[in-house]
Amino acid sequence: GPAHRTQMSRSDVLSLYRRVLRIARSWTAQSALPHDTDNERKYIAQEARTLFRQNQQITDPESIKRCTEECEARIEIGLHYRNPYPRPTYLPPMGLATQKGRKLRAQQRLRKQAKPVYLLSHDET
């Protein structure tokens, strides 16, 4: 059907992605230690790449909109708490890059049981 104005276009999604990478480049860790800043910048950029790549195959406008809203929520929360990681009370640290197979699936199960709605995008592979 014809695209409605409420739909997220590819360029909306890309500009959101670029916004996250911009935040990563200018991010300063709360501790102000260069080592922490460096790690957190890497994490933000890597997390963005992982999630945006995972969600690339989503074509349903409703899902795209939900994922971008979740992304924006994470940005707001991250900036507000000066903490790029999902809040520790909700879920184990993200080890997506290093975890494989069974361990990852177990972690995803845990995560599914205990996480806020705005992080749904993690499961949509």
C-alpha atoms as one frame of an Amber mdcrd trajectory, in Angstrom:
protein
   0.000   0.000   0.000   0.991   3.667  -0.095   3.393   4.788   2.602   1.746
   6.677   5.427   3.489   9.575   7.080   3.615   7.648  10.359   5.848   5.012
   8.801   9.531   5.092   9.459  11.423   5.373   6.231  14.826   3.846   5.660
  16.358   7.293   5.956  14.650   7.844   9.349  16.181   4.620  10.575  19.589
   5.510   9.165  19.532   8.940  10.749  18.693   7.325  14.084  21.644   4.959
  13.604  23.927   7.893  12.813  22.652   9.676  15.911  23.692   6.731  18.068
  27.149   6.662  16.474  27.474  10.415  17.055  26.614   9.891  20.707  29.240
   7.140  20.847  31.910   9.461  19.445  31.249  12.221  21.965  30.434   9.966
  24.918  32.272  10.500  28.203  32.107   7.872  30.914  30.640   8.964  34.224
  33.927   8.061  35.895  35.687  10.381  33.420  38.469   7.793  33.134  39.765
   7.551  29.554  39.748   3.751  29.824  36.043   3.672  30.757  35.146   6.246
  28.146  36.932   4.203  25.519  35.172   0.974  26.504  31.766   2.590  26.670
  32.195   4.281  23.290  33.140   0.928  21.756  30.184  -0.732  23.436  27.661
   1.844  22.194  28.882   1.611  18.616  29.051  -2.186  18.677  25.628  -2.518
  20.270  24.132  -0.173  17.677  25.702  -2.122  14.823  24.476  -5.445  16.233
  20.912  -4.293  16.812  20.502  -2.381  13.586  21.904  -5.321  11.643  19.602
  -7.754  13.468  16.625  -5.601  12.680  17.499  -5.014   9.031  15.250  -7.777
   7.821  12.182  -6.403   9.576   9.849  -5.027   6.916   6.603  -4.668   8.837
   6.111  -0.908   9.431   4.608  -1.486  12.873   7.649  -3.481  14.032  10.064
  -0.981  12.522   8.333   1.811  14.374   8.455  -0.158  17.617  12.162  -0.918
  17.234  13.027   2.692  16.537  10.989   3.792  19.541  12.857   1.285  21.685
  16.115   2.592  20.335  15.120   6.156  21.173  14.069   5.066  24.646  17.452
   3.460  25.196  19.190   6.622  24.020  17.166   8.765  26.434  17.730   6.398
  29.333  21.424   6.047  28.526  21.939   9.800  28.365  19.850  10.403  31.460
  21.700   7.871  33.604  25.045   8.469  31.902  25.125   4.727  31.446  25.217
   3.087  28.022  24.467  -0.386  29.331  20.967  -1.711  29.799  20.122  -1.215
  33.457  21.772  -4.008  35.467  18.635  -4.764  37.476  16.989  -6.004  34.309
  19.483  -8.171  32.552  22.943  -9.683  32.421  25.644  -7.695  30.621  25.534
  -8.053  26.878  28.099 -10.528  25.678  26.695 -10.938  22.195  30.019 -10.784
  20.412  31.741 -13.387  22.565  28.900 -15.764  23.386  27.992 -18.571  21.049
  25.349 -21.225  20.857  23.808 -22.719  23.948  25.158 -20.207  26.417  23.798
 -17.352  24.319  20.391 -18.991  24.046  20.231 -19.494  27.798  21.163 -15.855
  28.272  18.494 -14.764  25.822  15.928 -16.805  27.707  16.915 -15.113  30.945
  16.814 -11.787  29.245  13.389 -12.426  27.796  12.015 -13.127  31.257  13.474
 -10.038  32.825  13.608  -7.057  30.613  11.745  -3.883  29.854   9.640  -3.608
  26.758  11.961  -1.149  25.082  14.609  -3.829  24.708  12.464  -6.195  22.645
  14.606  -5.527  19.612  17.299  -7.818  21.044  15.218 -10.881  20.277  14.253
 -10.054  16.752  16.830 -11.935  14.767
